[in-house]
Short mmCIF file of C-alpha atoms and ligand atoms in Angstrom, two decimals:
data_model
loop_
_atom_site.label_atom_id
_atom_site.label_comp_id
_atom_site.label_asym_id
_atom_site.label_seq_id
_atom_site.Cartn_x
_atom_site.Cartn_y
_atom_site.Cartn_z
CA UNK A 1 -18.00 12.07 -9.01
CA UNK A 2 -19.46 11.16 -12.18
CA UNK A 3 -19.08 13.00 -16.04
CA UNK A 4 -21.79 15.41 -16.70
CA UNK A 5 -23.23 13.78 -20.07
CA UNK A 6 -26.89 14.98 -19.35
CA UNK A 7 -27.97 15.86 -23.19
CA UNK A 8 -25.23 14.68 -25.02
CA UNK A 9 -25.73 12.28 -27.70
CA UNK A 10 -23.79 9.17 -27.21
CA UNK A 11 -20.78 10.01 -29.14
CA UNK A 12 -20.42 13.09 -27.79
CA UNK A 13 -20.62 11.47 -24.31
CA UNK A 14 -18.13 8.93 -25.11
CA UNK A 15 -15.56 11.94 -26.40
CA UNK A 16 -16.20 13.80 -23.83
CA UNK A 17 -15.15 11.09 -21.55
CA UNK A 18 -12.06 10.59 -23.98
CA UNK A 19 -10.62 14.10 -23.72
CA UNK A 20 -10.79 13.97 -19.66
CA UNK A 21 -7.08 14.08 -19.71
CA UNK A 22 -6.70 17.58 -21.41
CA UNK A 23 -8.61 18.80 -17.83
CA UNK A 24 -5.91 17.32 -16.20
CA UNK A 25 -2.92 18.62 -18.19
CA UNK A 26 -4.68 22.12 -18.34
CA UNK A 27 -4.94 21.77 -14.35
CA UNK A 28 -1.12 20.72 -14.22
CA UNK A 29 0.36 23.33 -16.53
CA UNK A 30 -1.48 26.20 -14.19
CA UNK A 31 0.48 24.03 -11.33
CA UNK A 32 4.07 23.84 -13.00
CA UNK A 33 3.52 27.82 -13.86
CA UNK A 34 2.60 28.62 -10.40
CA UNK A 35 -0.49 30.65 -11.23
CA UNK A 36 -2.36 30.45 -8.54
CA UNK A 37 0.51 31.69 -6.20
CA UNK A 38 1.02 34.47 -8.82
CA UNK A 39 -2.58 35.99 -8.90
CA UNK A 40 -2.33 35.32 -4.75
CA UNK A 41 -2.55 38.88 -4.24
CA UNK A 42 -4.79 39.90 -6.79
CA UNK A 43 -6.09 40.15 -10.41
CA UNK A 44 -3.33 40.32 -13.42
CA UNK A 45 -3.85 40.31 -16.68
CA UNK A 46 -2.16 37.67 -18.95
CA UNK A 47 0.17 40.42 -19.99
CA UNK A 48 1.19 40.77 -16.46
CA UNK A 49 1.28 37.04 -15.82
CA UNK A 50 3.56 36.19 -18.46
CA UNK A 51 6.04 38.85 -17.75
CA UNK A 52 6.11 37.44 -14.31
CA UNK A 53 6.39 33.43 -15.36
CA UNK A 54 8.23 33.99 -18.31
CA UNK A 55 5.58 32.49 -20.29
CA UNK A 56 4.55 33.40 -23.94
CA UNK A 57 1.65 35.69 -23.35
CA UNK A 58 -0.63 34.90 -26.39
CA UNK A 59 -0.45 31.14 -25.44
CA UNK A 60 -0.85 32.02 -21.66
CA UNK A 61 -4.11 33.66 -22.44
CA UNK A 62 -5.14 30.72 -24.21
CA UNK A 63 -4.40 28.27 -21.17
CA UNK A 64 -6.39 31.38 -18.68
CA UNK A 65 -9.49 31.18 -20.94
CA UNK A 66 -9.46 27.65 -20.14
CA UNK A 67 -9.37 28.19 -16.57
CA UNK A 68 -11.51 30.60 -16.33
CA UNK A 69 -14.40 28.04 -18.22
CA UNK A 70 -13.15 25.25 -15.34
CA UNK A 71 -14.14 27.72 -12.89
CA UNK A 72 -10.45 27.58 -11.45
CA UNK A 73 -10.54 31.87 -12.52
CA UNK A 74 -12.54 34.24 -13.35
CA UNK A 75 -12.49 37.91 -15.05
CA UNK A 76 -12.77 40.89 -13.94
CA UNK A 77 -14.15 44.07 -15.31
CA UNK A 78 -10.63 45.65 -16.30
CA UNK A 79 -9.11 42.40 -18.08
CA UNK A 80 -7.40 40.84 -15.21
CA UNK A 81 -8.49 37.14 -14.35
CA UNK A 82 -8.54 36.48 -10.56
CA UNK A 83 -8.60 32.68 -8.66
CA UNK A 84 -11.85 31.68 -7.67
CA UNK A 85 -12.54 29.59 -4.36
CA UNK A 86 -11.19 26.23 -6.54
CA UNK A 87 -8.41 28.50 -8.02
CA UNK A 88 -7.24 29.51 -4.24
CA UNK A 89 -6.77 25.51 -3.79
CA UNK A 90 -3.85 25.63 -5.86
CA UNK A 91 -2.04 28.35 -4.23
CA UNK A 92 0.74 26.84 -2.22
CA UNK A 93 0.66 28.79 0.57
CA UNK A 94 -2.89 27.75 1.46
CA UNK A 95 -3.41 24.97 4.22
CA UNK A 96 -4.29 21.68 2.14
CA UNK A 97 -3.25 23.04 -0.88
CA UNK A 98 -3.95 20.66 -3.73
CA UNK A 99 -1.01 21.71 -5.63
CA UNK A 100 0.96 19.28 -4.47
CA UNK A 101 -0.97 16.33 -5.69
CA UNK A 102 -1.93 17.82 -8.60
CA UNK A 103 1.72 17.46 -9.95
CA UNK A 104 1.89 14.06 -8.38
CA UNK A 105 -0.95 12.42 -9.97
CA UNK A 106 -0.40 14.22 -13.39
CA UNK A 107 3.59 13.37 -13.25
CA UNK A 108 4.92 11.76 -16.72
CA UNK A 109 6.11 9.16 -14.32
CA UNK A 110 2.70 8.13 -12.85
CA UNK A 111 0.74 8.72 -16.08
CA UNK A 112 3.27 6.11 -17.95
CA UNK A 113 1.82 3.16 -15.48
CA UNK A 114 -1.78 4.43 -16.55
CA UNK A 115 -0.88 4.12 -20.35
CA UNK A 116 -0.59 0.38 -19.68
CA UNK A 117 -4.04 -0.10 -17.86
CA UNK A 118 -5.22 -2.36 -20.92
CA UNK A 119 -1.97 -4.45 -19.67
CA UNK A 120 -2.67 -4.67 -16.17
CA UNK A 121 -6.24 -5.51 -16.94
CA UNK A 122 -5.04 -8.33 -19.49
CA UNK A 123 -3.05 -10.01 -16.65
CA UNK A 124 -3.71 -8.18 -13.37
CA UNK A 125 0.10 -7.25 -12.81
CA UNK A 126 0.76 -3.56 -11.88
CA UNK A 127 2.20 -1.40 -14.65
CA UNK A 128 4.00 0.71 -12.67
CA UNK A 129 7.11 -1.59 -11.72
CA UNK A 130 6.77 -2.97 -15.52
CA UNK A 131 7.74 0.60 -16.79
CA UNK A 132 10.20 1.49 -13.74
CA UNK A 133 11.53 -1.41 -12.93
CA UNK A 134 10.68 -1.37 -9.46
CA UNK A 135 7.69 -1.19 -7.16
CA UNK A 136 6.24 1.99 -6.23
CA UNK A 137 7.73 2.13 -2.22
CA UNK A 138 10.90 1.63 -3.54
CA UNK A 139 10.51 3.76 -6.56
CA UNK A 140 9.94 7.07 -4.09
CA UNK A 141 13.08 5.57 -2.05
CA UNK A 142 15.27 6.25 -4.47
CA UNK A 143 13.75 9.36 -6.19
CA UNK A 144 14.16 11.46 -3.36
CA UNK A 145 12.26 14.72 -5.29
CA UNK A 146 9.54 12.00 -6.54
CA UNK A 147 9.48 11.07 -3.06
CA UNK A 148 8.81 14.05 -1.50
CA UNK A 149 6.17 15.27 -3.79
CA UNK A 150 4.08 12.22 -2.81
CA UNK A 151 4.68 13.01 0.56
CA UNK A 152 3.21 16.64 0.33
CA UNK A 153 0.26 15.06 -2.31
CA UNK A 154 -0.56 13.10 0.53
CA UNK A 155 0.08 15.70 3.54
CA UNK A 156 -2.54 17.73 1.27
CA UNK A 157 -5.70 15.70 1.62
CA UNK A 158 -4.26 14.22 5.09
CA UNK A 159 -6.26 16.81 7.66
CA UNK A 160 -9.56 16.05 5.48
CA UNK A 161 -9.09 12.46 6.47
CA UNK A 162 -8.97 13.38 10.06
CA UNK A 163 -11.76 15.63 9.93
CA UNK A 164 -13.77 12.78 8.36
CA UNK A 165 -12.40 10.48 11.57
CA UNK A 166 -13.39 13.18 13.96
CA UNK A 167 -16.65 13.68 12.42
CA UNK A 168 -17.19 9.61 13.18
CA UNK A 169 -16.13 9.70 16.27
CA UNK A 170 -15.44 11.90 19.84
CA UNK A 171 -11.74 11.51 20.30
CA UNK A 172 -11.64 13.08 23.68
CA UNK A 173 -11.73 9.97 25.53
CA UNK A 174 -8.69 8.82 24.13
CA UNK A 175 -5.46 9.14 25.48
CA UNK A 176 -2.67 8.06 22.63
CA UNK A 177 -3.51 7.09 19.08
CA UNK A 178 -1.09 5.89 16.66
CA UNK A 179 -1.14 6.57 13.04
CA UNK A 180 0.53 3.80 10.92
CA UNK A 181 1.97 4.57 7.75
CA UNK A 182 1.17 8.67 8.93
CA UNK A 183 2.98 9.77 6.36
CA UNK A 184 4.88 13.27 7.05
CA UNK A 185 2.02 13.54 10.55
CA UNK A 186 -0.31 16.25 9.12
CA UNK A 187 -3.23 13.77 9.77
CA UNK A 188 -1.91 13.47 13.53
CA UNK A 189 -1.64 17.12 13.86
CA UNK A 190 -4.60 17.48 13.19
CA UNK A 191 -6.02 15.05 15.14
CA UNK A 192 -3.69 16.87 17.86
CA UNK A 193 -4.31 20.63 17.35
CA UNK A 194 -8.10 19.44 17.73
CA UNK A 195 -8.03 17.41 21.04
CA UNK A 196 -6.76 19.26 23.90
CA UNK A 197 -4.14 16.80 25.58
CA UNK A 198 -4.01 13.67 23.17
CA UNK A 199 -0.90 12.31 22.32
CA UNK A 200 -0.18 10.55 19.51
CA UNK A 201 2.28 8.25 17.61
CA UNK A 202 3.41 8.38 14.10
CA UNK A 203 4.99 5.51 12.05
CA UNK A 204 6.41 5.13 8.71
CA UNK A 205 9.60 4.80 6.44
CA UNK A 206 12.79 6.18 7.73
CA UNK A 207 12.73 8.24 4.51
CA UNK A 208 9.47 10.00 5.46
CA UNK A 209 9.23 10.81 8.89
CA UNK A 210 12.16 12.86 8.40
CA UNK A 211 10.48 15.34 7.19
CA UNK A 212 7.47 14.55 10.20
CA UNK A 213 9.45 17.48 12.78
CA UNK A 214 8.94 20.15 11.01
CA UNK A 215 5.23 19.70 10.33
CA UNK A 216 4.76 18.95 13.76
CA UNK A 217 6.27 22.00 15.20
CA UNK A 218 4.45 23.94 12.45
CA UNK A 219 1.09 22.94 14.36
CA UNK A 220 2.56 23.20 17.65
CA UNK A 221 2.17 19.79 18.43
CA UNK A 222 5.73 18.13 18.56
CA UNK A 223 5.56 17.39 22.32
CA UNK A 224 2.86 16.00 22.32
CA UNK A 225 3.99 13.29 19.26
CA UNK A 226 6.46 10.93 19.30
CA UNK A 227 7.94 9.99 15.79
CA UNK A 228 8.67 6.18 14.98
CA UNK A 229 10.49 4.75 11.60
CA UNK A 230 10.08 1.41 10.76
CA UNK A 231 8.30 -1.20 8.89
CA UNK A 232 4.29 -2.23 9.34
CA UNK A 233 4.80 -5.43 8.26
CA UNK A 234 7.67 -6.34 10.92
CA UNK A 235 6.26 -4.35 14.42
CA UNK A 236 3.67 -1.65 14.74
CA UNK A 237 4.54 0.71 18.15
CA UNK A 238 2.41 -0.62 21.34
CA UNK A 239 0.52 1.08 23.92
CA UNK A 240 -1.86 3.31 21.85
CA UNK A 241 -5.67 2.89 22.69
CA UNK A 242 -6.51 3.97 19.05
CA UNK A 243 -4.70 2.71 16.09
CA UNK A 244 -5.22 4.32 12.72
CA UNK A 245 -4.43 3.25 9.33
CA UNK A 246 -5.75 5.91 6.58
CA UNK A 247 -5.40 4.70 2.76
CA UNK A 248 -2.84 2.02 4.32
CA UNK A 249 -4.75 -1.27 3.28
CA UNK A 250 -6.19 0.06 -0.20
CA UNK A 251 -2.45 0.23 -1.47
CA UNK A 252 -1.87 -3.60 -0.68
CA UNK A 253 -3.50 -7.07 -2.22
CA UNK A 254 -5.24 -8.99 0.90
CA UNK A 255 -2.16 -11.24 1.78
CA UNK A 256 0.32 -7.96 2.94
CA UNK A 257 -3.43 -6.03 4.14
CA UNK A 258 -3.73 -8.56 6.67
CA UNK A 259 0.02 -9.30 7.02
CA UNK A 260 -0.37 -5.05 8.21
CA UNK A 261 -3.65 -5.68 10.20
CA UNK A 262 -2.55 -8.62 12.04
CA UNK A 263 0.72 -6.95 12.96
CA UNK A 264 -1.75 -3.94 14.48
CA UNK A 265 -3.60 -5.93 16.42
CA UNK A 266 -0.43 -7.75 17.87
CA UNK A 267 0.34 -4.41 19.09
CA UNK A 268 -2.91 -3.25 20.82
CA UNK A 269 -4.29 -4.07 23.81
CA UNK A 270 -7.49 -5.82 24.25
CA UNK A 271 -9.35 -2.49 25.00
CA UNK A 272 -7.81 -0.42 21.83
CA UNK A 273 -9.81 0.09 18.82
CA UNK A 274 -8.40 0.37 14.96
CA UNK A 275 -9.88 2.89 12.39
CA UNK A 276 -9.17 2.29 8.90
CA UNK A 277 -10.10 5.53 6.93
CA UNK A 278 -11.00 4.48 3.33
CA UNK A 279 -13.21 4.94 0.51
CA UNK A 280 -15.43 2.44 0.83
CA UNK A 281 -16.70 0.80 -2.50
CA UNK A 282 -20.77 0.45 -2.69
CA UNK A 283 -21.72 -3.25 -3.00
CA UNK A 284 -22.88 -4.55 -6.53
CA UNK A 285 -26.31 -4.85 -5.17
CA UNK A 286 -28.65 -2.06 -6.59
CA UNK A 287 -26.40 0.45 -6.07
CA UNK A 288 -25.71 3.24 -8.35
CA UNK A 289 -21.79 2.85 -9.74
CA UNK A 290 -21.99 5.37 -11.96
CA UNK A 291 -22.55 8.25 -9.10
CA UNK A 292 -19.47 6.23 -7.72
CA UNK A 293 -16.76 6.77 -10.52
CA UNK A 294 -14.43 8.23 -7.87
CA UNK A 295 -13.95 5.28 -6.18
CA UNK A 296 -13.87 3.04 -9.03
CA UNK A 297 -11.29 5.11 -10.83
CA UNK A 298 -9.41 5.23 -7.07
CA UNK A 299 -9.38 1.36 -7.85
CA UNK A 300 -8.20 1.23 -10.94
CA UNK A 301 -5.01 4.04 -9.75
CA UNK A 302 -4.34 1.10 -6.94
CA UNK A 303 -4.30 -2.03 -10.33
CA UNK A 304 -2.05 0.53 -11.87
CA UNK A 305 0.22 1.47 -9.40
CA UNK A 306 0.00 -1.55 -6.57
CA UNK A 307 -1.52 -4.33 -8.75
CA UNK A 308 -3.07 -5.86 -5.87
CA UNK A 309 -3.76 -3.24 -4.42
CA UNK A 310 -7.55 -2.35 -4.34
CA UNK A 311 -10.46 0.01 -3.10
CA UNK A 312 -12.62 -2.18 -1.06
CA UNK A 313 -16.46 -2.78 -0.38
CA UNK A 314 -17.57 -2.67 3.20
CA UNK A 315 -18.03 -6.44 3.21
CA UNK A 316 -14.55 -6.91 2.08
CA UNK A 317 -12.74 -5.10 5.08
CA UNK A 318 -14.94 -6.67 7.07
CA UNK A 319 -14.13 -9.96 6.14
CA UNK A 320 -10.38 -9.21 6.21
CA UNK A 321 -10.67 -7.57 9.93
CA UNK A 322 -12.40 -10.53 11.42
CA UNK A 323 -9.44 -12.56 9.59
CA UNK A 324 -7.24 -10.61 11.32
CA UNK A 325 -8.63 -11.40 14.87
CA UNK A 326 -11.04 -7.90 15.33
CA UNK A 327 -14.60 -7.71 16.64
CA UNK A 328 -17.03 -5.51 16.93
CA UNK A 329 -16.80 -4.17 13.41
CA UNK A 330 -18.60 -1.34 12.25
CA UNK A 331 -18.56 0.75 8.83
CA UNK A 332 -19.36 4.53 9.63
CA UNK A 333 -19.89 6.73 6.35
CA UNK A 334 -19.04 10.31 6.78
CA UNK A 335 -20.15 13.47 4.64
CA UNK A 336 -16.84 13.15 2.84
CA UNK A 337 -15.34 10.91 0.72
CA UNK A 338 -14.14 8.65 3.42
CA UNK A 339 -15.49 6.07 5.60
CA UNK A 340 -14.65 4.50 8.92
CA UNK A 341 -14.24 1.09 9.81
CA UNK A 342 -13.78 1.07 13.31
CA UNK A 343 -12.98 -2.71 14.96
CA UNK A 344 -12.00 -3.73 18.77
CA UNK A 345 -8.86 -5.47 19.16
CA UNK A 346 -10.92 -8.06 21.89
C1 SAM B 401 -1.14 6.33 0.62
S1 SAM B 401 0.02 6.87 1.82
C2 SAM B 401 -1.05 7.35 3.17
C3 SAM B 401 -0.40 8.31 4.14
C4 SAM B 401 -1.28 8.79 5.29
N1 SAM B 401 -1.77 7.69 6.10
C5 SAM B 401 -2.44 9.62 4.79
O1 SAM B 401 -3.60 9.24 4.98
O2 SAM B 401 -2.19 10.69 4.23
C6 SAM B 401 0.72 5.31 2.37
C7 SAM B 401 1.83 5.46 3.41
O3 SAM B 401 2.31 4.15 3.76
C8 SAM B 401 3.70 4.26 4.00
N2 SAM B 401 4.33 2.94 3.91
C9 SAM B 401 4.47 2.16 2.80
N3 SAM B 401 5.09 1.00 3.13
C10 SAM B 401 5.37 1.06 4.47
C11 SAM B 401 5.98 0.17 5.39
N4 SAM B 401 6.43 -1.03 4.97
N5 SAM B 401 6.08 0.53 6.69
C12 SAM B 401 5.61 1.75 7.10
N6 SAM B 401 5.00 2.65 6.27
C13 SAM B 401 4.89 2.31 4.97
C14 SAM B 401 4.16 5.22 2.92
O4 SAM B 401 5.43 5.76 3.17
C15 SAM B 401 3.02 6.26 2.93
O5 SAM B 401 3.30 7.31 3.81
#
């Protein structure tokens, strides 16, 4: 990801930059109205749409323009404005919908950390506990709603992750795998629905894998899961001959990474292998940042949010796997955003 500035002057580059948030609020008023779930079945005009939302229908025309020059919509012939491929993404109904972390990651409550970013950069302290008084984990523990909508953000994009892992590797050899901090499982049922006759183990907060069941059972794949709560710091379920931890160590500074690491390998057996799914930063050296804003501006989500937490170059996880005891490291890029780093608990 990078901003299209090709033929702007300067200025106009550096504005353009600037005015990157009215995208987002644009994006996350067409998620609070439910648009996308509204023009589901078909073209309406903004007549129609605001009868159905309740919206003001001048005003609602205003916002569909805007969507339709995003490319979220388009028009057709008669006056109706229908979802194009990136529109259907916000429907709700849709498998990964993106709705879901669209109104996490615009949320008043996230955005306040990011108004402090000049703060966190002056002293490297996350802004998110300075505005909330507490740290993220236990911000979503007791903001149950808050809670849950990071949850689904994160279910959203969770099967992409696991297509990037299979896309590394052939997982028919294994027999159980074990997802650590799995969130709500929709990166293990995945992983599940895909491979005939692997079982897997999922492991996170009390507070989250409640809500693991049902998307389990959704994919068909409860019996062949068994759901853990608990902490990755104090034990880490044994047994598995794949461990997986997908944007796990990104959210923590390199003490608690390798307090979570070392508590994996503890856990595995010689033979068992660890894949931690991350964007992996390019190194400094020669290579081009600016084509690599996503993951820079990933990093700068993790100072806000995590303060130590951090996106990492490939050297860096390597350096904090071999700390933690592994061998046999190995980065494996995929097509998507994510990378592998597969190491051998031996
Ligand atoms: C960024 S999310 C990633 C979720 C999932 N692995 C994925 O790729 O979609 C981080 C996860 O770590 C979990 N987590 C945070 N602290 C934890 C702890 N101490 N023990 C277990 N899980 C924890 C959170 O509840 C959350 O589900």
């Amino acid at each position: 990801m990078s901003a299209n500035t090709d033929g702007l002057s300067p200025r106009a580059a550096v504005s353009q930059m600037a005015t990157g948030y009215w995208i987002s609020q644009a994006v996350r008023a067409m998620a609070i109205l439910g648009l996308a779930d509204h023009l589901a079945s078909g073209p309406r005009t903004a007549a129609d749409l605001a009868e159905e939302t309740g919206a003001h229908a001048p005003s609602l025309a205003r916002l569909l323009r805007t969507l339709v020059a995003l490319g979220l919509c388009e028009r057709d012939d008669a006056g109706g404005v229908y979802l194009t491929p990136l529109g259907e993404a916000m429907r709700s109904d849709v498998p990964d919908s993106a709705r879901s972390f669209v109104l996490f990651i615009t949320a008043p409550w996230v955005e306040r950390g990011w108004e402090e970013l000049p703060q966190a950069v002056r002293t490297g302290e996350p802004t998110f506990p300075r505005v909330h008084g507490v740290g993220f984990w236990d911000y979503l523990g007791v903001h149950p709603e808050e809670g849950a909508l990071f949850d689904a953000a994160m279910s959203g994009g969770a099967s992409a992750r696991a297509e990037a892992l299979r896309a590394a590797r052939d997982l028919s050899s294994i027999g159980t795998v074990v997802d650590v901090g799995g969130g709500q499982g929709r990166l293990l049922a995945t992983l599940l629905k895909a491979v005939p006759g692997l079982r897997g183990v999922l492991l996170d907060r009390p507070e989250v894998v409640a809500g693991a069941e049902v998307v389990l059972q959704a994919e068909g794949v409860a019996d062949r899961c068994v759901v853990a709560e608990g902490d990755f710091f104090a034990a880490v379920p044994p047994g598995g001959d794949a461990y997986i931890l997908a944007q796990i160590v990104h959210d923590w500074p390199d003490a608690e990474a390798l307090a979570i690491l070392s508590a994996c390998r503890r856990a595995m057996a010689p033979a068992a292998r660890l894949w931690v799914i991350e964007q992996v930063l390019p190194s400094t050296d020669g290579s081009d940042l600016h084509e690599k804003a996503g993951p820079t501006l990933l990093d700068l989500n993790m100072l806000v949010l995590f303060g130590g937490g951090q996106e990492r170059t490939a050297e860096e996880y390597r350096r904090l796997l071999v700390a933690a005891g592994f061998g046999e490291i190995q980065v494996l890029p995929t097509d998507t955003l994510w990378s592998v780093v597969e190491a051998m608990a031996h």
